[in-house]
Short mmCIF file of C-alpha atoms and ligand atoms in Angstrom, two decimals:
data_model
loop_
_atom_site.label_atom_id
_atom_site.label_comp_id
_atom_site.label_asym_id
_atom_site.label_seq_id
_atom_site.Cartn_x
_atom_site.Cartn_y
_atom_site.Cartn_z
CA UNK A 1 141.75 79.99 76.87
CA UNK A 2 142.41 76.52 75.41
CA UNK A 3 143.96 76.58 71.95
CA UNK A 4 144.54 73.24 70.18
CA UNK A 5 147.92 72.89 68.52
CA UNK A 6 147.21 73.64 64.71
CA UNK A 7 150.29 71.69 63.57
CA UNK A 8 149.01 68.36 65.01
CA UNK A 9 145.20 68.01 64.72
CA UNK A 10 145.38 64.25 64.88
CA UNK A 11 146.81 64.38 68.55
CA UNK A 12 143.51 65.98 69.74
CA UNK A 13 141.25 63.11 68.65
CA UNK A 14 142.13 60.54 71.32
CA UNK A 15 141.81 63.19 74.00
CA UNK A 16 138.19 64.09 72.90
CA UNK A 17 137.17 60.36 73.06
CA UNK A 18 138.62 60.24 76.55
CA UNK A 19 136.59 63.30 77.46
CA UNK A 20 133.39 62.00 75.99
CA UNK A 21 133.74 58.65 77.73
CA UNK A 22 134.36 60.47 81.18
CA UNK A 23 131.31 62.64 80.52
CA UNK A 24 129.28 59.60 79.67
CA UNK A 25 130.09 57.84 82.91
CA UNK A 26 129.63 60.94 85.05
CA UNK A 27 126.12 61.27 83.65
CA UNK A 28 125.42 57.71 84.56
CA UNK A 29 126.53 58.12 87.93
CA UNK A 30 124.42 61.37 88.35
CA UNK A 31 121.34 59.58 87.06
CA UNK A 32 121.90 56.73 89.52
CA UNK A 33 122.39 59.11 92.47
CA UNK A 34 119.14 61.10 91.45
CA UNK A 35 117.01 58.00 91.48
CA UNK A 36 118.65 56.08 94.39
CA UNK A 37 116.60 57.23 97.37
CA UNK A 38 113.06 57.77 95.50
CA UNK A 39 110.48 57.89 98.04
CA UNK A 40 107.09 56.31 97.85
CA UNK A 41 105.09 57.53 94.83
CA UNK A 42 102.18 58.87 96.60
CA UNK A 43 103.86 61.41 98.61
CA UNK A 44 104.63 64.88 97.22
CA UNK A 45 108.27 64.10 97.81
CA UNK A 46 107.97 61.47 94.95
CA UNK A 47 106.54 64.04 92.64
CA UNK A 48 109.58 66.24 93.16
CA UNK A 49 111.74 63.99 91.10
CA UNK A 50 109.34 63.95 88.47
CA UNK A 51 108.80 67.66 88.34
CA UNK A 52 111.66 68.86 85.99
CA UNK A 53 110.84 66.11 83.44
CA UNK A 54 107.17 66.97 83.05
CA UNK A 55 107.79 70.65 83.35
CA UNK A 56 110.19 70.40 80.59
CA UNK A 57 107.61 68.63 78.28
CA UNK A 58 104.97 71.35 79.14
CA UNK A 59 107.68 73.93 78.63
CA UNK A 60 108.02 72.76 75.06
CA UNK A 61 104.33 73.10 74.45
CA UNK A 62 103.85 76.39 76.01
CA UNK A 63 107.15 78.20 76.35
CA UNK A 64 107.41 77.54 80.19
CA UNK A 65 111.04 76.29 80.10
CA UNK A 66 111.61 77.18 83.75
CA UNK A 67 108.65 75.11 85.00
CA UNK A 68 105.06 75.59 86.07
CA UNK A 69 103.22 77.58 88.89
CA UNK A 70 100.51 76.34 91.05
CA UNK A 71 97.89 78.78 92.46
CA UNK A 72 96.47 77.80 95.69
CA UNK A 73 92.54 77.88 96.00
CA UNK A 74 92.38 79.65 99.30
CA UNK A 75 89.23 79.97 101.38
CA UNK A 76 87.52 83.21 100.09
CA UNK A 77 88.02 84.81 103.52
CA UNK A 78 91.69 85.41 102.40
CA UNK A 79 90.82 87.13 99.15
CA UNK A 80 87.41 87.23 97.43
CA UNK A 81 85.68 88.19 100.73
CA UNK A 82 88.05 91.26 101.11
CA UNK A 83 87.10 92.56 97.68
CA UNK A 84 83.48 92.63 98.90
CA UNK A 85 84.53 95.02 101.59
CA UNK A 86 85.93 97.41 99.01
CA UNK A 87 84.19 100.53 100.56
CA UNK A 88 85.84 100.34 103.87
CA UNK A 89 89.41 99.17 102.91
CA UNK A 90 91.00 102.40 102.47
CA UNK A 91 90.20 105.46 104.71
CA UNK A 92 90.09 108.39 102.19
CA UNK A 93 88.37 106.92 99.32
CA UNK A 94 86.40 103.91 98.26
CA UNK A 95 88.36 101.08 96.40
CA UNK A 96 85.44 99.62 94.70
CA UNK A 97 86.03 101.32 91.30
CA UNK A 98 89.68 100.45 91.44
CA UNK A 99 88.99 96.82 92.19
CA UNK A 100 86.48 96.47 89.25
CA UNK A 101 87.54 94.86 85.80
CA UNK A 102 89.71 92.19 87.89
CA UNK A 103 91.54 94.91 89.57
CA UNK A 104 92.39 97.03 86.47
CA UNK A 105 89.98 99.74 87.64
CA UNK A 106 87.41 101.56 85.44
CA UNK A 107 88.37 101.97 81.72
CA UNK A 108 89.76 105.28 80.56
CA UNK A 109 87.20 107.44 78.85
CA UNK A 110 89.26 108.88 76.12
CA UNK A 111 88.13 112.19 74.79
CA UNK A 112 89.03 114.97 72.33
CA UNK A 113 90.20 117.37 75.18
CA UNK A 114 93.53 115.87 75.55
CA UNK A 115 95.83 113.82 73.39
CA UNK A 116 96.06 111.16 75.83
CA UNK A 117 95.19 108.34 75.37
CA UNK A 118 95.42 108.18 71.78
CA UNK A 119 92.13 106.84 70.23
CA UNK A 120 93.56 103.48 69.11
CA UNK A 121 94.66 102.82 72.71
CA UNK A 122 91.78 103.95 74.75
CA UNK A 123 90.91 100.16 75.55
CA UNK A 124 94.41 99.60 77.04
CA UNK A 125 94.01 102.25 79.66
CA UNK A 126 92.19 102.18 82.96
CA UNK A 127 92.26 103.99 86.25
CA UNK A 128 94.25 101.59 88.52
CA UNK A 129 95.30 101.99 92.13
CA UNK A 130 98.35 100.25 93.82
CA UNK A 131 96.18 98.37 96.26
CA UNK A 132 94.52 96.35 93.67
CA UNK A 133 97.90 94.81 92.83
CA UNK A 134 97.25 91.60 94.85
CA UNK A 135 94.05 91.14 92.73
CA UNK A 136 95.75 91.95 89.42
CA UNK A 137 98.47 89.46 90.04
CA UNK A 138 96.09 86.65 91.06
CA UNK A 139 93.74 87.01 88.12
CA UNK A 140 96.72 87.08 85.69
CA UNK A 141 98.42 84.05 87.32
CA UNK A 142 95.08 82.15 87.18
CA UNK A 143 94.99 82.53 83.29
CA UNK A 144 98.81 82.28 82.76
CA UNK A 145 100.05 79.61 80.28
CA UNK A 146 102.72 78.52 82.86
CA UNK A 147 99.94 77.76 85.48
CA UNK A 148 99.22 74.11 86.32
CA UNK A 149 96.27 72.84 88.42
CA UNK A 150 98.20 69.86 89.32
CA UNK A 151 100.40 70.59 92.32
CA UNK A 152 102.80 67.66 91.51
CA UNK A 153 103.87 69.23 88.34
CA UNK A 154 104.57 72.62 89.83
CA UNK A 155 107.93 74.14 90.49
CA UNK A 156 106.64 77.23 92.38
CA UNK A 157 103.44 77.82 94.63
CA UNK A 158 101.61 81.09 94.55
CA UNK A 159 99.58 81.94 97.75
CA UNK A 160 96.88 84.54 96.67
CA UNK A 161 96.20 86.09 100.11
CA UNK A 162 95.34 89.77 99.78
CA UNK A 163 97.50 90.59 102.73
CA UNK A 164 97.66 94.33 101.74
CA UNK A 165 93.88 94.70 101.68
CA UNK A 166 93.59 92.58 104.87
CA UNK A 167 96.02 94.86 106.81
CA UNK A 168 94.99 97.98 105.17
CA UNK A 169 91.49 97.92 106.54
CA UNK A 170 92.81 98.08 110.09
CA UNK A 171 95.68 100.49 109.55
CA UNK A 172 93.67 103.74 110.16
CA UNK A 173 90.83 102.55 112.26
CA UNK A 174 91.45 104.10 115.68
CA UNK A 175 89.76 101.38 117.58
CA UNK A 176 91.71 98.55 115.72
CA UNK A 177 94.38 96.78 117.70
CA UNK A 178 97.58 95.07 116.70
CA UNK A 179 95.77 91.84 117.12
CA UNK A 180 93.12 92.93 114.55
CA UNK A 181 95.92 93.74 112.14
CA UNK A 182 97.46 90.31 112.34
CA UNK A 183 94.54 88.21 112.63
CA UNK A 184 93.98 87.32 108.93
CA UNK A 185 97.68 86.65 108.59
CA UNK A 186 97.86 84.22 111.47
CA UNK A 187 94.91 82.46 110.07
CA UNK A 188 96.48 82.16 106.63
CA UNK A 189 99.69 80.77 107.99
CA UNK A 190 97.78 78.10 110.05
CA UNK A 191 96.14 77.16 106.79
CA UNK A 192 99.25 77.27 104.59
CA UNK A 193 101.37 75.24 107.10
CA UNK A 194 98.74 72.28 106.88
CA UNK A 195 99.33 71.99 103.13
CA UNK A 196 101.31 69.01 101.92
CA UNK A 197 103.34 70.95 99.25
CA UNK A 198 104.14 73.64 101.99
CA UNK A 199 105.49 70.95 104.33
CA UNK A 200 107.51 69.27 101.58
CA UNK A 201 109.63 72.45 101.12
CA UNK A 202 109.01 74.34 104.26
CA UNK A 203 107.79 76.97 102.00
CA UNK A 204 110.99 77.67 100.17
CA UNK A 205 109.16 77.35 96.74
CA UNK A 206 106.25 79.47 97.81
CA UNK A 207 105.53 83.09 96.99
CA UNK A 208 103.03 85.94 97.72
CA UNK A 209 102.50 89.28 96.20
CA UNK A 210 101.84 92.45 98.24
CA UNK A 211 100.12 95.69 97.06
CA UNK A 212 101.40 97.65 100.06
CA UNK A 213 105.14 98.72 100.86
CA UNK A 214 107.10 96.23 103.10
CA UNK A 215 106.93 98.71 106.01
CA UNK A 216 103.24 98.22 106.54
CA UNK A 217 103.84 94.59 107.46
CA UNK A 218 106.94 95.20 109.83
CA UNK A 219 105.48 96.47 113.02
CA UNK A 220 108.29 96.43 115.57
CA UNK A 221 107.71 94.23 118.74
CA UNK A 222 107.22 97.43 120.81
CA UNK A 223 104.35 98.39 118.72
CA UNK A 224 103.93 101.11 116.16
CA UNK A 225 102.69 101.32 112.63
CA UNK A 226 101.34 98.41 110.63
CA UNK A 227 100.90 94.73 110.87
CA UNK A 228 103.71 92.16 111.57
CA UNK A 229 102.94 89.61 108.73
CA UNK A 230 106.45 89.90 107.21
CA UNK A 231 108.18 89.38 110.58
CA UNK A 232 106.26 86.37 111.52
CA UNK A 233 108.47 83.33 111.83
CA UNK A 234 105.73 81.37 109.91
CA UNK A 235 106.50 83.43 106.86
CA UNK A 236 110.39 83.25 107.12
CA UNK A 237 110.82 80.95 103.94
CA UNK A 238 108.17 82.43 101.60
CA UNK A 239 109.26 84.83 98.89
CA UNK A 240 107.36 88.21 99.11
CA UNK A 241 106.97 90.05 95.86
CA UNK A 242 106.31 93.59 96.94
CA UNK A 243 106.13 97.10 95.61
CA UNK A 244 108.77 98.30 98.09
CA UNK A 245 111.16 95.86 99.58
CA UNK A 246 113.44 95.82 102.64
CA UNK A 247 116.77 96.06 101.01
CA UNK A 248 118.27 94.11 103.90
CA UNK A 249 115.70 91.11 103.62
CA UNK A 250 116.51 88.73 100.76
CA UNK A 251 113.10 87.14 100.99
CA UNK A 252 111.62 90.60 99.76
CA UNK A 253 111.66 91.07 95.86
CA UNK A 254 110.74 94.37 94.37
CA UNK A 255 107.92 94.49 91.72
CA UNK A 256 106.53 97.34 89.84
CA UNK A 257 103.64 99.43 91.19
CA UNK A 258 100.70 98.99 88.71
CA UNK A 259 100.32 101.81 86.24
CA UNK A 260 97.11 102.59 84.47
CA UNK A 261 98.44 100.85 81.16
CA UNK A 262 97.17 97.33 80.72
CA UNK A 263 97.81 96.29 77.11
CA UNK A 264 96.32 93.18 75.72
CA UNK A 265 98.80 92.42 72.98
CA UNK A 266 102.41 93.14 71.91
CA UNK A 267 100.87 95.38 69.17
CA UNK A 268 99.27 97.52 71.72
CA UNK A 269 102.58 97.94 73.57
CA UNK A 270 104.42 98.70 70.29
CA UNK A 271 101.62 101.27 69.39
CA UNK A 272 102.25 102.89 72.79
CA UNK A 273 105.86 102.85 72.51
CA UNK A 274 105.70 104.69 69.06
CA UNK A 275 103.28 107.12 70.59
CA UNK A 276 105.45 107.85 73.69
CA UNK A 277 108.53 108.16 71.43
CA UNK A 278 106.98 110.56 69.01
CA UNK A 279 105.54 113.06 71.60
CA UNK A 280 107.19 116.45 71.62
CA UNK A 281 108.56 117.14 75.11
CA UNK A 282 108.59 120.84 75.71
CA UNK A 283 109.56 120.57 79.40
CA UNK A 284 113.01 119.81 80.46
CA UNK A 285 111.75 118.13 83.56
CA UNK A 286 108.45 117.46 85.57
CA UNK A 287 107.52 116.65 89.17
CA UNK A 288 104.30 115.23 90.34
CA UNK A 289 103.79 115.22 94.06
CA UNK A 290 102.50 116.69 97.31
CA UNK A 291 104.90 118.58 99.42
CA UNK A 292 104.76 117.95 103.10
CA UNK A 293 104.95 121.66 104.16
CA UNK A 294 104.56 120.63 107.80
CA UNK A 295 108.03 118.84 107.54
CA UNK A 296 110.96 121.24 107.90
CA UNK A 297 113.48 120.68 105.19
CA UNK A 298 111.11 118.43 103.22
CA UNK A 299 112.96 117.41 100.04
CA UNK A 300 110.03 117.52 97.99
CA UNK A 301 109.52 121.19 98.94
CA UNK A 302 112.99 121.90 97.78
CA UNK A 303 112.29 120.12 94.32
CA UNK A 304 109.27 122.23 93.98
CA UNK A 305 111.35 125.35 94.58
CA UNK A 306 113.63 124.22 91.87
CA UNK A 307 110.82 123.59 89.53
CA UNK A 308 109.40 127.12 90.07
CA UNK A 309 112.88 128.69 89.57
CA UNK A 310 113.16 126.77 86.24
CA UNK A 311 110.08 128.43 84.81
CA UNK A 312 108.94 127.08 81.57
CA UNK A 313 111.56 124.28 81.62
CA UNK A 314 109.70 122.65 84.49
CA UNK A 315 106.05 121.29 84.86
CA UNK A 316 104.69 120.49 88.30
CA UNK A 317 101.54 118.80 89.33
CA UNK A 318 100.11 118.93 92.91
CA UNK A 319 99.00 115.47 93.95
CA UNK A 320 97.20 116.69 97.10
CA UNK A 321 93.84 115.08 97.88
CA UNK A 322 94.37 112.04 95.81
CA UNK A 323 94.43 113.96 92.54
CA UNK A 324 97.21 111.81 90.96
CA UNK A 325 95.23 108.57 91.42
CA UNK A 326 91.79 109.96 90.70
CA UNK A 327 93.06 111.75 87.71
CA UNK A 328 95.95 109.72 86.51
CA UNK A 329 95.55 111.05 82.93
CA UNK A 330 97.01 114.39 84.39
CA UNK A 331 100.15 112.80 85.45
CA UNK A 332 100.49 110.92 82.19
CA UNK A 333 100.06 114.13 80.18
CA UNK A 334 102.67 115.78 82.47
CA UNK A 335 105.30 112.97 81.94
CA UNK A 336 104.50 112.65 78.20
CA UNK A 337 105.43 116.35 77.80
CA UNK A 338 108.76 116.18 79.75
CA UNK A 339 112.26 114.84 79.11
CA UNK A 340 113.04 113.91 82.65
CA UNK A 341 110.94 113.35 85.78
CA UNK A 342 112.02 113.87 89.31
CA UNK A 343 111.62 110.89 91.77
CA UNK A 344 112.56 111.79 95.26
CA UNK A 345 111.53 109.66 98.11
CA UNK A 346 108.21 110.25 99.71
CA UNK A 347 106.66 108.97 102.74
CA UNK A 348 108.70 105.83 101.94
CA UNK A 349 111.59 105.32 99.41
CA UNK A 350 109.47 104.31 96.44
CA UNK A 351 106.64 105.81 94.46
CA UNK A 352 104.08 104.71 91.87
CA UNK A 353 105.30 107.93 89.94
CA UNK A 354 108.59 106.20 88.93
CA UNK A 355 106.44 103.67 86.79
CA UNK A 356 104.09 106.38 85.41
CA UNK A 357 107.13 108.32 84.52
CA UNK A 358 108.89 105.60 82.57
CA UNK A 359 105.58 104.27 81.03
CA UNK A 360 105.21 108.00 79.78
CA UNK A 361 108.72 107.85 78.27
CA UNK A 362 110.45 110.29 80.59
CA UNK A 363 113.86 109.49 82.03
CA UNK A 364 113.72 109.35 85.92
CA UNK A 365 116.01 111.43 88.06
CA UNK A 366 116.68 109.66 91.40
CA UNK A 367 118.04 111.02 94.66
CA UNK A 368 118.11 107.68 96.80
CA UNK A 369 119.52 104.41 95.55
CA UNK A 370 116.78 102.78 97.57
CA UNK A 371 114.17 104.44 95.38
CA UNK A 372 114.77 102.00 92.37
CA UNK A 373 118.22 100.49 92.00
CA UNK A 374 118.01 98.49 95.24
CA UNK A 375 114.40 97.61 94.60
CA UNK A 376 113.51 96.45 91.21
CA UNK A 377 116.64 94.20 90.21
CA UNK A 378 114.40 91.68 88.30
CA UNK A 379 112.96 94.51 86.16
CA UNK A 380 115.41 97.24 85.55
CA UNK A 381 119.16 96.86 84.56
CA UNK A 382 121.28 97.78 87.77
CA UNK A 383 124.88 97.35 88.52
CA UNK A 384 128.09 98.04 86.49
CA UNK A 385 126.74 101.49 85.74
CA UNK A 386 123.78 100.12 83.85
CA UNK A 387 121.57 102.52 85.71
CA UNK A 388 123.09 105.38 83.66
CA UNK A 389 121.56 103.94 80.62
CA UNK A 390 117.93 104.79 81.70
CA UNK A 391 118.13 107.06 84.72
CA UNK A 392 120.02 110.12 86.19
CA UNK A 393 121.24 110.14 89.84
CA UNK A 394 121.74 113.43 91.67
CA UNK A 395 123.56 113.65 94.98
CA UNK A 396 120.85 115.09 97.34
CA UNK A 397 123.52 116.60 99.61
CA UNK A 398 124.94 118.69 96.79
CA UNK A 399 121.59 119.86 95.78
CA UNK A 400 120.83 120.93 99.44
CA UNK A 401 124.16 122.60 99.77
CA UNK A 402 123.28 124.52 96.49
CA UNK A 403 126.37 123.23 94.68
CA UNK A 404 124.21 122.05 91.83
CA UNK A 405 120.67 122.56 90.48
CA UNK A 406 118.39 120.19 88.94
CA UNK A 407 118.13 122.26 85.92
CA UNK A 408 121.83 122.80 85.66
CA UNK A 409 122.50 119.06 85.84
CA UNK A 410 119.87 117.99 83.29
CA UNK A 411 120.50 120.85 80.78
CA UNK A 412 124.15 119.87 80.62
CA UNK A 413 123.18 116.30 79.30
CA UNK A 414 123.63 116.60 75.46
CA UNK A 415 120.46 116.11 73.39
CA UNK A 416 121.69 112.93 71.69
CA UNK A 417 122.42 111.12 75.04
CA UNK A 418 118.90 112.25 76.23
CA UNK A 419 117.30 110.55 73.26
CA UNK A 420 119.45 107.54 73.80
CA UNK A 421 118.24 107.26 77.49
CA UNK A 422 114.67 107.82 76.50
CA UNK A 423 114.80 104.98 73.80
CA UNK A 424 116.17 102.72 76.55
CA UNK A 425 113.24 103.64 78.91
CA UNK A 426 110.75 103.12 76.27
CA UNK A 427 112.30 99.82 75.37
CA UNK A 428 111.88 98.87 79.06
CA UNK A 429 108.07 99.54 79.19
CA UNK A 430 106.57 96.00 78.50
CA UNK A 431 108.23 94.50 81.71
CA UNK A 432 107.12 97.50 83.79
CA UNK A 433 103.32 96.83 83.09
CA UNK A 434 100.64 94.34 84.09
CA UNK A 435 99.04 93.26 80.83
CA UNK A 436 95.51 92.41 80.39
CA UNK A 437 96.53 89.60 78.10
CA UNK A 438 94.70 86.31 77.96
CA UNK A 439 96.47 82.71 78.18
CA UNK A 440 98.45 83.60 75.11
CA UNK A 441 100.26 86.49 76.85
CA UNK A 442 101.23 89.69 74.97
CA UNK A 443 102.54 87.47 71.95
CA UNK A 444 105.85 87.81 69.96
CA UNK A 445 107.78 86.62 73.02
CA UNK A 446 107.14 89.94 74.83
CA UNK A 447 107.16 89.77 78.45
CA UNK A 448 105.27 91.84 80.96
CA UNK A 449 105.69 92.25 84.70
CA UNK A 450 103.89 88.99 85.55
CA UNK A 451 106.07 87.03 83.17
CA UNK A 452 109.23 88.48 84.64
CA UNK A 453 107.91 87.72 88.13
CA UNK A 454 107.15 84.11 87.13
CA UNK A 455 110.71 83.68 85.45
CA UNK A 456 112.25 85.11 88.53
CA UNK A 457 110.22 82.96 90.87
CA UNK A 458 110.87 79.72 89.06
CA UNK A 459 114.65 80.47 88.97
CA UNK A 460 114.57 81.08 92.63
CA UNK A 461 112.57 78.00 93.54
CA UNK A 462 114.97 75.80 91.38
CA UNK A 463 117.81 77.25 93.38
CA UNK A 464 116.24 76.83 96.65
CA UNK A 465 115.18 73.29 95.65
CA UNK A 466 118.75 72.20 95.82
CA UNK A 467 119.07 72.96 99.43
CA UNK A 468 115.78 71.90 100.84
CA UNK A 469 115.91 68.49 98.82
CA UNK A 470 119.09 67.63 100.84
CA UNK A 471 117.51 67.73 104.12
C1 NAG B 1 84.83 117.06 71.24
O1 NAG B 1 84.65 118.12 72.17
C2 NAG B 1 83.66 119.12 71.92
C3 NAG B 1 83.70 120.09 72.88
O2 NAG B 1 84.26 119.76 74.21
C4 NAG B 1 82.35 118.38 71.74
O3 NAG B 1 81.31 119.30 71.30
C5 NAG B 1 82.33 117.24 70.66
O4 NAG B 1 81.28 116.56 70.55
C6 NAG B 1 83.54 116.36 71.00
N1 NAG B 1 83.71 115.37 69.91
C7 NAG B 1 83.84 114.05 70.09
C8 NAG B 1 84.14 113.26 68.87
O5 NAG B 1 83.83 113.43 71.18
C1 NAG B 2 85.60 99.96 115.19
O1 NAG B 2 84.63 100.82 115.28
C2 NAG B 2 83.71 100.70 114.14
C3 NAG B 2 82.64 101.70 114.07
O2 NAG B 2 82.23 102.05 115.37
C4 NAG B 2 83.10 99.30 114.06
O3 NAG B 2 82.21 99.13 113.02
C5 NAG B 2 84.15 98.31 114.11
O4 NAG B 2 83.61 96.93 114.11
C6 NAG B 2 85.18 98.55 115.15
N1 NAG B 2 86.44 97.60 114.95
C7 NAG B 2 86.88 97.04 115.89
C8 NAG B 2 88.06 96.16 115.65
O5 NAG B 2 86.45 97.10 117.12
C1 NAG B 3 112.00 77.34 107.12
O1 NAG B 3 113.00 76.51 106.78
C2 NAG B 3 113.77 75.90 107.79
C3 NAG B 3 114.97 75.01 107.28
O2 NAG B 3 114.39 74.48 105.98
C4 NAG B 3 112.84 74.97 108.73
O3 NAG B 3 113.75 74.59 109.83
C5 NAG B 3 111.68 75.98 109.23
O4 NAG B 3 110.95 75.32 110.06
C6 NAG B 3 111.07 76.65 108.14
N1 NAG B 3 109.95 77.49 108.65
C7 NAG B 3 108.79 77.58 108.27
C8 NAG B 3 107.95 78.57 108.86
O5 NAG B 3 108.27 76.78 107.46
C1 NAG B 4 129.69 122.00 98.08
O1 NAG B 4 130.79 122.63 97.52
C2 NAG B 4 131.80 122.94 98.51
C3 NAG B 4 132.73 123.90 97.96
O2 NAG B 4 133.29 123.38 96.80
C4 NAG B 4 132.34 121.74 99.30
O3 NAG B 4 133.25 122.10 100.16
C5 NAG B 4 131.23 120.99 99.63
O4 NAG B 4 131.70 119.65 100.26
C6 NAG B 4 130.24 120.70 98.69
N1 NAG B 4 129.13 120.03 99.39
C7 NAG B 4 128.76 118.78 99.17
C8 NAG B 4 127.44 118.18 99.85
O5 NAG B 4 129.29 118.03 98.22
#
């Protein structure tokens, strides 16, 4: 660290003057360099030099210091038309009720049978489905204060293609071919690549949101499951915000699964935080899931056995037959009554249950780093042991070997530490939920999942911009 000589303060002054002069000329040089090769004003290239200036001015008005987002107006075949097919988008159930209310689903009824949801917050709870995420994010971005309808002023560009719905409707159809699963995606890329602002950056400042896990879009060239959207060369430079990312693909960014909590204001969130903090939690831990009895050595089966062995200390909910989606209030009741929740991998590494659990104020117990730490870096504190502030990690091999038990590990954590972790989880809730806020946002400077998404994407676009502007 630089420390001035206290005995001789006068000696510092000339040095300061020299420094200021150097800084002044450096600034002049930068300004000169930045404006030297300005292209013709009508091209999007010209707009790029004006972006930071006007964005900063908007930022002062609306709090969008990082810049503004442009939302493409796509041909309806890429989004609205898919919503109209809601009856046939998923194989087991109709998505229509879940796509209602701009994707939030049907409103919670609220009743006097259960404590949940508390009467004052009934209006913030819906019955939401992960597959509605693309619609939820789209609607919220359209009314976001950092949205601009002028692409010349935008720093980042959102492409509201409902790729999960488009691919999903062909995933199970036995007569559907690989070409069927990719047709909409190819058509979208054709459309996108013709847009002037896409061409300007080669897509580096563009992003898309996906309501299905990344593996549903990564069919291997020799065939197999899913579409191949995320492997298409035409999507290589576009950032994909996705509920489960491929940890080896830097263009995938993990975002929360939607829960059923969609608060309108910061006051709604605080009321919920108070409620979740004040609930008595008689169960040490809880597990909501469907074991795959057909799979030998299924880890979820092992956890269910642990739960049974723990007796009253554990609560379990069988999610078979879509129960945990259709009756999400049962899941929330379970987690609101438990101190910890178990989050093993399922068919993939991530689960919506992680977010239901944390919104319910229970501390998640993880068994795979890829279930959260390597997924949601924009949303949860990770690295430098920060994970330990809000979650417990148990070595699954030790558990399988019988060296430890879930109950043993969790019961050994002092009550004060459990309370500290729970407070941390409850504090994290706003960023994990998709608010039903209007243009003003939640208010009081509180950020929801979409605010975090926009901040992150604007940061990313600004970083990328430095490289594509050079070429
Ligand atoms: C509460 O539940 C009881 C029985 O289920 C019902 O008779 C009563 O009308 C309900 N009260 C309210 C306010 O909903
Ligand atoms: C698959 O079969 C269904 C029902 O017979 C039909 O409606 C649909 O168009 C077919 N899809 C394709 C891609 O051939
Ligand atoms: C991705 O970016 C690179 C370098 O900027 C460019 O050569 C390539 O054509 C871009 N791909 C697409 C699909 O835009
Ligand atoms: C379980 O404990 C045994 C005995 O201490 C040890 O040898 C073994 O490596 C442990 N297994 C795991 C997976 O840690």
